[in-house]
XYZ file of C-alpha atoms in Angstrom:
626
model
C 69.941 68.304 75.912
C 66.519 66.649 75.725
C 63.135 68.331 75.334
C 62.328 68.066 79.040
C 65.563 69.855 79.993
C 64.887 72.548 77.417
C 61.473 73.329 78.920
C 62.792 73.232 82.483
C 65.816 75.454 81.810
C 63.753 78.029 79.955
C 60.946 77.880 82.515
C 58.364 77.106 79.861
C 55.137 76.206 81.616
C 51.711 75.446 80.275
C 48.748 75.956 82.591
C 46.392 73.195 81.609
C 43.524 74.107 83.927
C 42.473 77.434 82.312
C 42.743 75.808 78.876
C 40.573 72.834 79.818
C 37.965 75.030 81.486
C 37.966 77.349 78.477
C 37.334 74.423 76.135
C 34.454 73.241 78.325
C 32.990 76.751 78.511
C 33.236 77.444 74.784
C 31.565 74.089 74.084
C 28.684 74.980 76.408
C 28.591 78.404 74.792
C 28.133 76.790 71.413
C 25.294 74.534 72.479
C 23.406 77.382 74.176
C 23.708 80.110 71.565
C 24.111 78.410 68.196
C 20.309 78.043 68.165
C 19.975 81.802 67.656
C 21.897 81.790 64.326
C 19.141 81.294 63.219
C 16.394 80.394 65.701
C 14.381 77.178 65.221
C 11.860 79.244 63.242
C 14.595 80.213 60.787
C 14.710 83.885 61.796
C 17.304 86.155 63.389
C 17.224 89.272 65.566
C 15.672 92.598 64.627
C 18.995 94.416 64.021
C 20.352 91.774 61.661
C 18.711 93.530 58.670
C 21.343 96.239 59.046
C 24.139 93.852 60.016
C 23.846 91.099 57.414
C 23.132 93.457 54.520
C 26.069 95.685 55.544
C 28.530 92.798 55.691
C 27.266 91.494 52.353
C 27.702 95.010 50.979
C 31.268 95.132 52.324
C 31.948 91.752 50.718
C 30.884 93.110 47.318
C 33.272 96.040 47.677
C 36.065 93.705 48.764
C 35.730 91.506 45.672
C 36.237 94.512 43.400
C 38.709 96.570 45.406
C 40.442 94.514 48.076
C 40.910 95.328 51.734
C 43.253 98.329 51.544
C 40.895 100.556 49.563
C 38.136 101.568 52.015
C 34.553 101.847 50.723
C 33.845 105.526 51.190
C 30.288 105.140 49.936
C 27.794 102.421 49.064
C 24.954 102.387 46.530
C 23.206 99.524 48.348
C 20.939 101.523 50.654
C 18.788 104.671 50.451
C 19.909 105.297 46.883
C 23.522 105.804 47.957
C 24.938 106.744 51.361
C 28.321 107.061 53.119
C 29.912 103.797 54.253
C 33.369 104.505 55.710
C 32.126 107.802 57.172
C 29.203 106.128 58.945
C 30.265 105.884 62.635
C 28.492 102.532 63.006
C 30.118 100.949 59.939
C 32.815 98.318 60.374
C 34.638 97.500 57.159
C 37.814 96.968 59.197
C 36.332 94.614 61.751
C 36.339 90.937 62.646
C 32.824 90.110 61.342
C 33.517 91.884 58.037
C 36.827 90.046 57.568
C 35.129 86.758 58.391
C 32.540 87.560 55.719
C 35.348 87.502 53.164
C 35.642 83.804 54.044
C 32.167 82.639 55.034
C 28.568 83.843 54.846
C 27.402 86.894 56.847
C 25.353 84.766 59.258
C 28.212 82.324 59.871
C 30.575 85.272 60.278
C 28.212 86.738 62.875
C 28.202 83.538 64.898
C 31.980 83.107 64.693
C 32.357 86.715 65.834
C 30.379 85.839 68.962
C 32.598 82.834 69.732
C 35.864 84.644 69.000
C 34.849 87.767 70.952
C 33.830 85.643 73.946
C 37.168 83.807 73.752
C 39.125 87.060 73.605
C 37.192 88.246 76.651
C 38.025 85.063 78.541
C 41.766 85.173 77.893
C 41.923 88.954 78.249
C 40.421 88.813 81.725
C 42.579 85.846 82.695
C 45.662 87.810 81.634
C 44.451 90.914 83.494
C 43.991 89.083 86.802
C 47.226 87.097 86.579
C 49.551 89.834 85.357
C 48.053 93.068 86.680
C 46.681 91.801 90.014
C 48.845 88.734 90.656
C 45.620 86.841 91.376
C 45.407 83.099 91.866
C 44.674 80.823 88.964
C 41.220 80.018 90.352
C 40.065 83.600 90.741
C 41.534 84.489 87.338
C 39.590 81.690 85.662
C 36.481 82.737 87.568
C 36.782 86.324 86.335
C 37.449 85.114 82.783
C 34.409 82.827 82.801
C 32.106 85.519 84.205
C 33.168 87.997 81.551
C 32.913 85.416 78.790
C 29.251 84.826 79.671
C 28.290 88.465 80.288
C 24.760 89.128 79.103
C 25.569 92.291 77.171
C 27.720 90.572 74.553
C 25.437 87.556 74.288
C 22.123 89.299 73.834
C 23.365 92.251 71.796
C 24.889 89.911 69.248
C 21.829 87.667 69.310
C 19.688 90.618 68.176
C 22.327 91.652 65.617
C 24.039 94.691 67.181
C 27.547 93.728 66.118
C 29.166 97.104 66.607
C 29.276 96.285 70.330
C 31.440 93.143 70.199
C 34.534 95.289 70.841
C 33.676 95.596 74.551
C 35.344 92.203 74.987
C 38.718 93.935 74.523
C 38.253 95.953 77.746
C 40.200 93.580 80.063
C 42.924 92.983 77.475
C 43.442 96.722 77.030
C 43.466 97.176 80.808
C 46.046 94.403 81.242
C 48.314 96.065 78.668
C 48.082 99.506 80.262
C 48.323 98.554 83.952
C 51.951 98.007 84.908
C 52.936 95.627 87.678
C 54.366 97.119 90.857
C 57.280 94.691 90.478
C 58.570 96.271 87.297
C 61.573 98.568 87.628
C 62.881 101.158 85.205
C 65.220 99.587 82.649
C 65.824 99.157 78.955
C 63.577 96.106 79.130
C 60.795 98.214 80.631
C 61.062 100.783 77.832
C 60.582 98.047 75.241
C 57.724 96.600 77.294
C 56.083 100.048 77.527
C 56.302 100.461 73.765
C 54.906 96.979 73.194
C 51.989 97.481 75.567
C 51.218 100.923 74.165
C 51.264 99.745 70.549
C 49.023 96.737 71.154
C 46.628 98.722 73.346
C 46.555 101.484 70.725
C 45.702 98.979 67.996
C 42.847 97.569 70.091
C 41.470 101.050 70.828
C 41.731 101.871 67.123
C 39.717 98.716 66.487
C 36.982 100.163 68.719
C 36.711 103.129 66.358
C 36.936 101.062 63.186
C 34.479 98.339 64.199
C 31.551 100.599 65.120
C 31.819 100.752 68.926
C 31.835 104.543 68.700
C 28.772 105.141 70.907
C 30.222 103.035 73.739
C 33.880 104.034 73.588
C 33.523 106.456 76.520
C 31.914 103.935 78.939
C 34.384 101.274 77.738
C 37.282 103.624 78.490
C 35.755 104.406 81.897
C 35.737 100.662 82.656
C 39.455 100.471 81.885
C 40.167 103.477 84.128
C 37.979 101.996 86.887
C 39.953 98.734 86.808
C 43.188 100.741 86.883
C 42.004 102.631 89.983
C 41.419 99.286 91.728
C 44.949 98.250 90.774
C 46.391 101.522 92.102
C 44.515 101.256 95.394
C 44.866 97.559 96.188
C 47.841 96.304 94.243
C 49.802 99.584 94.172
C 50.321 99.355 90.429
C 52.483 102.025 88.813
C 50.034 104.814 87.965
C 52.680 106.878 86.153
C 53.403 104.057 83.706
C 49.646 103.640 83.220
C 49.317 107.305 82.283
C 52.298 107.155 79.913
C 51.113 103.979 78.217
C 47.529 105.257 78.026
C 48.693 108.494 76.423
C 50.843 106.653 73.867
C 48.044 104.159 73.126
C 45.532 106.982 72.671
C 47.855 108.839 70.285
C 48.339 105.647 68.253
C 44.604 104.901 68.191
C 43.597 108.444 67.242
C 46.316 108.607 64.596
C 45.302 105.333 62.954
C 41.618 106.260 63.135
C 41.979 109.923 62.168
C 40.608 109.373 58.662
C 37.470 107.577 59.859
C 36.905 109.907 62.810
C 37.065 113.092 60.741
C 34.873 111.588 58.026
C 32.392 110.348 60.617
C 32.241 113.722 62.322
C 31.708 115.482 58.981
C 28.781 113.152 58.253
C 27.413 113.420 61.786
C 27.488 117.239 61.704
C 24.985 117.178 58.849
C 22.707 114.695 60.667
C 22.967 115.276 64.450
C 20.906 112.880 66.554
C 19.668 115.248 69.234
C 15.984 114.955 68.315
C 15.147 112.016 70.577
C 13.991 112.064 74.170
C 16.426 110.794 76.777
C 14.587 108.259 78.951
C 15.287 107.695 82.617
C 14.107 105.928 85.761
C 11.801 107.463 88.315
C 13.770 107.895 91.565
C 17.302 107.207 92.754
C 16.395 104.056 94.693
C 14.546 102.577 91.733
C 17.547 103.324 89.528
C 19.922 101.461 91.857
C 17.560 98.500 92.155
C 17.098 98.176 88.386
C 20.827 98.407 87.764
C 21.428 95.676 90.352
C 18.714 93.514 88.838
C 20.070 93.964 85.313
C 23.593 93.063 86.432
C 22.775 89.885 88.346
C 19.456 88.558 87.065
C 17.401 87.911 83.923
C 17.034 90.758 81.445
C 13.444 89.740 80.660
C 12.462 89.898 84.336
C 14.189 93.285 84.646
C 12.256 94.564 81.637
C 8.882 93.908 83.202
C 10.027 95.468 86.482
C 11.300 98.543 84.641
C 8.280 99.360 82.450
C 6.223 101.213 85.107
C 9.319 103.041 86.392
C 10.492 104.518 83.096
C 9.979 108.192 82.356
C 10.337 110.229 79.192
C 10.583 107.053 77.130
C 9.924 107.521 73.426
C 9.981 103.794 72.635
C 9.526 100.584 74.621
C 12.763 99.636 76.412
C 12.943 95.966 75.484
C 14.884 93.092 77.122
C 18.148 93.458 75.187
C 18.466 96.994 76.618
C 18.537 95.420 80.101
C 20.915 92.580 79.225
C 24.039 93.091 81.353
C 23.920 90.083 83.651
C 27.174 88.622 84.944
C 25.096 86.093 86.930
C 24.324 86.094 90.638
C 27.847 84.817 91.424
C 29.562 88.234 91.873
C 26.670 89.343 94.102
C 27.106 86.272 96.323
C 30.856 86.885 96.542
C 30.341 90.558 97.389
C 27.880 89.630 100.138
C 30.304 87.014 101.502
C 33.157 89.517 101.528
C 31.131 92.208 103.232
C 29.844 89.714 105.785
C 33.389 88.639 106.585
C 34.349 92.265 107.185
C 31.460 92.694 109.604
C 32.297 89.491 111.459
C 35.956 90.384 111.861
C 35.283 94.096 112.530
C 38.058 94.944 110.123
C 38.395 98.442 108.666
C 38.957 99.435 105.070
C 42.677 99.156 105.810
C 42.315 95.407 105.201
C 42.517 96.245 101.485
C 46.014 97.606 102.061
C 45.102 101.146 101.032
C 47.706 103.848 101.463
C 46.064 106.924 102.902
C 47.961 109.507 100.916
C 46.952 112.093 98.358
C 47.314 109.767 95.360
C 45.163 107.085 96.998
C 42.449 109.594 97.831
C 42.563 110.874 94.248
C 42.254 107.374 92.762
C 39.370 106.599 95.102
C 37.573 109.793 94.085
C 38.056 109.010 90.389
C 36.684 105.522 90.984
C 33.613 106.908 92.767
C 32.971 109.357 89.914
C 33.201 106.530 87.349
C 30.692 104.281 89.114
C 28.385 107.256 89.696
C 28.137 108.355 86.061
C 25.781 105.595 84.798
C 23.440 106.203 87.750
C 23.347 109.926 87.048
C 22.553 109.304 83.387
C 19.654 107.017 84.313
C 17.969 108.956 87.142
C 15.140 111.043 85.751
C 13.744 114.365 86.855
C 12.548 116.996 84.372
C 15.187 119.529 85.467
C 18.060 117.044 85.460
C 16.974 115.685 82.077
C 17.071 119.200 80.631
C 20.636 119.604 81.912
C 21.715 116.280 80.380
C 20.198 117.228 77.026
C 22.324 120.379 77.028
C 25.625 118.466 77.315
C 27.372 117.712 73.984
C 27.628 113.993 73.097
C 25.342 113.112 76.029
C 22.503 114.922 74.262
C 22.670 112.404 71.399
C 22.046 109.493 73.768
C 18.676 107.852 73.255
C 19.609 104.728 75.227
C 21.515 105.749 78.408
C 20.975 102.228 79.814
C 23.966 101.082 77.756
C 26.315 102.882 80.123
C 25.636 100.108 82.623
C 28.435 98.210 80.851
C 30.847 100.301 82.948
C 30.042 98.050 85.915
C 30.557 94.683 84.207
C 34.400 94.495 84.188
C 34.710 96.438 87.457
C 32.385 94.150 89.423
C 34.029 91.039 87.995
C 37.466 92.323 89.003
C 36.361 93.142 92.542
C 34.530 89.833 93.027
C 37.543 87.836 91.788
C 39.864 89.688 94.205
C 37.451 89.078 97.094
C 37.311 85.389 96.183
C 41.109 85.314 96.568
C 40.991 87.209 99.841
C 38.270 85.361 101.804
C 40.032 82.858 104.161
C 37.659 79.936 103.574
C 39.225 79.617 100.132
C 42.218 77.818 101.657
C 40.070 74.956 102.968
C 37.133 74.917 100.574
C 38.586 76.700 97.548
C 38.119 73.910 95.022
C 34.556 73.191 96.123
C 33.661 76.888 96.133
C 35.269 77.452 92.741
C 33.446 74.668 90.933
C 30.203 75.461 92.741
C 30.089 79.085 91.661
C 31.168 78.239 88.095
C 28.278 75.743 88.010
C 25.864 78.367 89.348
C 26.947 80.787 86.627
C 26.507 78.178 83.891
C 23.123 76.997 85.156
C 21.863 80.564 85.333
C 23.002 81.222 81.770
C 21.594 77.953 80.428
C 18.173 78.385 82.061
C 17.806 82.140 81.681
C 14.432 82.888 80.010
C 14.921 84.014 76.410
C 11.378 83.927 75.067
C 11.772 87.440 73.675
C 14.712 86.336 71.533
C 13.005 83.156 70.324
C 9.406 84.288 69.819
C 9.068 85.247 66.172
C 5.610 86.739 66.760
C 6.936 89.551 68.956
C 6.691 92.853 67.093
C 10.263 93.939 67.795
C 12.420 90.852 67.851
C 13.211 87.910 65.578
C 11.676 89.234 62.373
C 14.306 88.698 59.681
C 14.721 85.607 57.590
C 18.375 85.686 56.464
C 17.810 83.470 53.414
C 17.919 86.249 50.787
C 21.256 87.659 51.927
C 22.764 84.209 52.515
C 21.773 82.956 49.054
C 23.014 86.140 47.379
C 26.340 85.825 49.189
C 26.871 82.230 48.033
C 25.823 83.166 44.502
C 28.363 85.982 44.297
C 31.120 84.002 45.990
C 30.748 81.080 43.588
C 31.011 83.329 40.512
C 33.146 86.239 41.849
C 30.874 88.473 39.781
C 29.691 91.561 41.663
C 26.126 92.457 40.634
C 25.584 96.224 40.261
C 22.739 98.154 41.815
C 20.219 98.630 39.031
C 17.014 99.799 40.712
C 15.688 101.928 43.541
C 13.048 99.779 45.243
C 10.348 99.985 47.887
C 8.265 97.253 49.489
C 4.506 97.386 49.055
C 1.540 95.353 50.249
C -1.238 93.999 48.032
C -2.986 97.386 47.996
C 0.131 99.253 46.931
C 0.777 100.772 50.345
C 4.484 101.220 51.120
C 5.779 98.949 53.879
C 8.885 99.461 55.987
C 9.614 96.104 57.660
C 12.890 95.560 59.490
C 13.983 93.274 56.650
C 13.688 95.906 53.930
C 17.460 96.341 53.475
C 17.854 92.832 52.083
C 16.554 93.882 48.650
C 20.258 94.503 47.984
C 20.401 90.734 47.451
C 18.534 91.315 44.160
C 20.598 94.281 43.005
C 18.141 96.845 44.393
C 18.774 99.801 46.687
C 16.017 100.234 49.274
C 14.619 103.764 49.077
C 13.472 103.727 52.706
C 16.529 101.932 54.062
C 17.091 101.045 57.688
C 19.921 103.308 58.889
C 19.596 104.917 62.339
C 21.879 107.834 61.472
C 18.956 109.312 59.512
C 16.654 108.611 62.454
C 14.832 105.441 63.414
C 11.945 106.489 61.156
C 14.211 108.201 58.566
C 13.030 111.574 59.871
C 16.162 113.326 58.587
C 16.584 111.432 55.328
C 16.512 113.895 52.377
C 14.535 111.898 49.816
C 14.341 114.759 47.296
C 13.652 113.304 43.832
C 14.584 109.713 44.660
C 11.866 107.293 43.546
C 11.454 103.645 42.562
C 12.965 102.864 39.176
C 16.285 102.461 37.316
C 19.182 104.168 39.079
C 20.706 105.660 35.925
C 17.420 106.930 34.554
C 17.541 110.702 34.077
C 14.785 113.193 34.773
C 15.413 116.854 34.019
C 19.146 116.231 33.947
C 19.142 114.434 37.321
C 19.937 110.739 37.758
C 17.901 108.558 40.099
C 20.874 107.914 42.394
C 22.321 110.122 45.098
C 25.790 111.599 45.143
C 26.826 110.377 48.610
C 29.833 112.723 48.768
C 27.272 115.459 49.362
C 26.438 113.902 52.753
C 30.035 114.267 53.995
C 31.703 116.998 51.915
C 28.871 119.160 50.527
C 30.891 122.357 50.259
C 33.832 120.746 48.464
C 31.520 119.005 45.971
C 29.295 122.080 45.494
C 26.090 120.360 46.558
C 23.767 119.813 49.503
C 23.271 116.626 51.578
C 20.919 114.348 49.659
C 21.635 115.779 46.189
C 21.788 113.422 43.224
C 24.308 112.754 40.501
C 23.558 114.740 37.352
C 23.785 113.593 33.738
C 27.228 115.188 33.644
C 28.259 112.712 36.389
C 27.035 109.651 34.464
C 30.409 107.866 34.407
C 30.985 108.485 38.108
C 27.470 107.301 38.937
C 27.971 104.151 36.884
C 31.218 103.378 38.698
C 29.447 103.999 42.005
C 26.585 101.554 41.378
C 29.108 98.957 40.188
C 31.075 99.145 43.459
C 34.099 100.752 41.821
C 36.069 103.802 43.050
C 35.080 107.174 41.651
C 36.396 110.697 41.954
C 35.032 113.068 44.612
C 36.416 116.031 46.517
C 37.437 115.891 50.166
C 37.726 118.677 52.700
C 41.160 119.951 53.695
C 40.791 118.508 57.198
C 39.884 115.130 55.682
C 42.987 115.164 53.488
C 45.123 116.003 56.524
C 43.416 113.211 58.508
C 44.093 110.735 55.680
C 47.798 111.602 55.783
C 47.852 111.308 59.577
C 46.324 107.835 59.301
C 48.872 106.702 56.709
C 51.814 108.098 58.695
C 50.466 106.611 61.948
C 50.091 103.187 60.356
C 53.644 103.348 59.021
C 55.147 104.495 62.325
C 53.127 101.941 64.306
C 54.277 99.153 61.989
C 57.926 100.218 62.336
C 57.596 100.442 66.128
C 55.924 97.050 66.260
C 58.709 95.428 64.252
C 61.312 97.126 66.454
C 59.646 95.848 69.621
C 59.273 92.334 68.244
C 62.918 92.352 67.116
C 64.105 93.373 70.589
C 61.942 90.779 72.315
C 63.000 87.959 69.972
C 66.646 88.997 70.183
C 66.535 89.029 73.991
C 64.826 85.642 74.026
C 67.473 84.150 71.751
C 70.269 85.544 73.953
C 68.651 84.049 77.040
C 68.325 80.684 75.308
C 71.952 80.671 74.183
C 73.155 81.529 77.686
C 71.085 78.641 79.038
C 72.799 76.191 76.709
């Protein structure tokens, strides 16, 4: 049997078109966005001070301890703070792992490319497998999601905890079962496989720092599922089963980090900030539409006079959600076709039964939530600030991400449905892809390039990059030796965005940049911390904090912000040298640690079982073919 017969008998097919278009798109992606890592002026976005220093810090821990021993604490910032327990930390994340190989800035750029690629193929898989969409509409959806403005502009400014949103379509495709599948042994294995992989991806959300956007990301997945239930009649029961299994897996694997994060968060709740909103329902809808289909800089200037209760300026990256004007054009074309043909909603093949009504209601609730979080009235704002979790939200605009995958899904399905596609499909496809690319290429990005703007590209990454290469070439981890502050020529203390990068010189910034203590460190307990050697003792107290007190104060008989004492000298020395040291955990943390270990073991066993069954079935099919 020759190679050709082997491929034909086993029905092995390779779709060249989505691969070629992906290669073209990723090349264009590179040429557009590589210039932000760094910009022509040599600087990077305003949140990179936290990002680059954190990944460098994780790299130092990795050199001494490897990947399987999580860094519970770090001496690199604020005289010693929690690391693993910080909800926004991402030791187990793609950019951190890439930093083990290449510099933090290179790792950041590769994270952008890889995340965009995952989004492309995840959406392509979703449309092909969960909606049985055509190749053209699947590629269209994949391309639109790949170029979504949220990922692009958030990563350009350095907010790398948000790159996990690109897993939304992949998770949805794993959880949404095809209507064609029937109950069988094969389906049980498939359910296990889908649940395990979806659970691992959801666990990655927790581990990589997406914590603040997990709820809207999950709502996007549920919204896509509702579309599948209504239009494609996907199996909602299998979706619920797989979602439940995936959630159990994700929560089990992440139990240790979640409990630690909650223990830290309880001591530093972020309810002190105002929750901004938009004046009027109509204005809210218009700004959401503008942010989803047009330039984020243009939206910013439109939004300024309409914002209420805003504690800080809402800058362009907070309005960056654009999926281009293409979905809007497709939606208008689809609606126009309905009007011309006088067709009812039945054209979408809805079944008017209780389950369909329920799915439709859930869908309406999901797409209503972001609007309700953004509309401002004094009374409504007071109600929102009384709701747990919601009351910690200082940037409700971020919930607009709920619409990105949902609108792309709907527009791709409409593109498949409109009749003109049969005659002018190729022309329409390449035209709208070109429109999307041109809009992305020529979108104004002065805010992201202008180094003179007070809030944007202010960090020069040279210090962290040079320190990284120095450490990597020697494999010698420099300890933290000093608590430092930045001062001007008159001795006045400065707090620039770049202040965290003193870690590159073996210093721990006293006034570090870490939003969990407040954007102006309002809740940071300085106590006796002051510039000087970290192991210097004053009245029996060392000049370095005991970070276990932030997370487990009761168990370690201290208060958040307390320091190591002279009796803790050996532990403090191990801490500043990035080595493990003994501290006490709470009972619930110990239980969570065991749950995580057991969950990882069971998930690994299940994964091997599923892979064994799939490979075994494939080999049997191949042997029967021969």
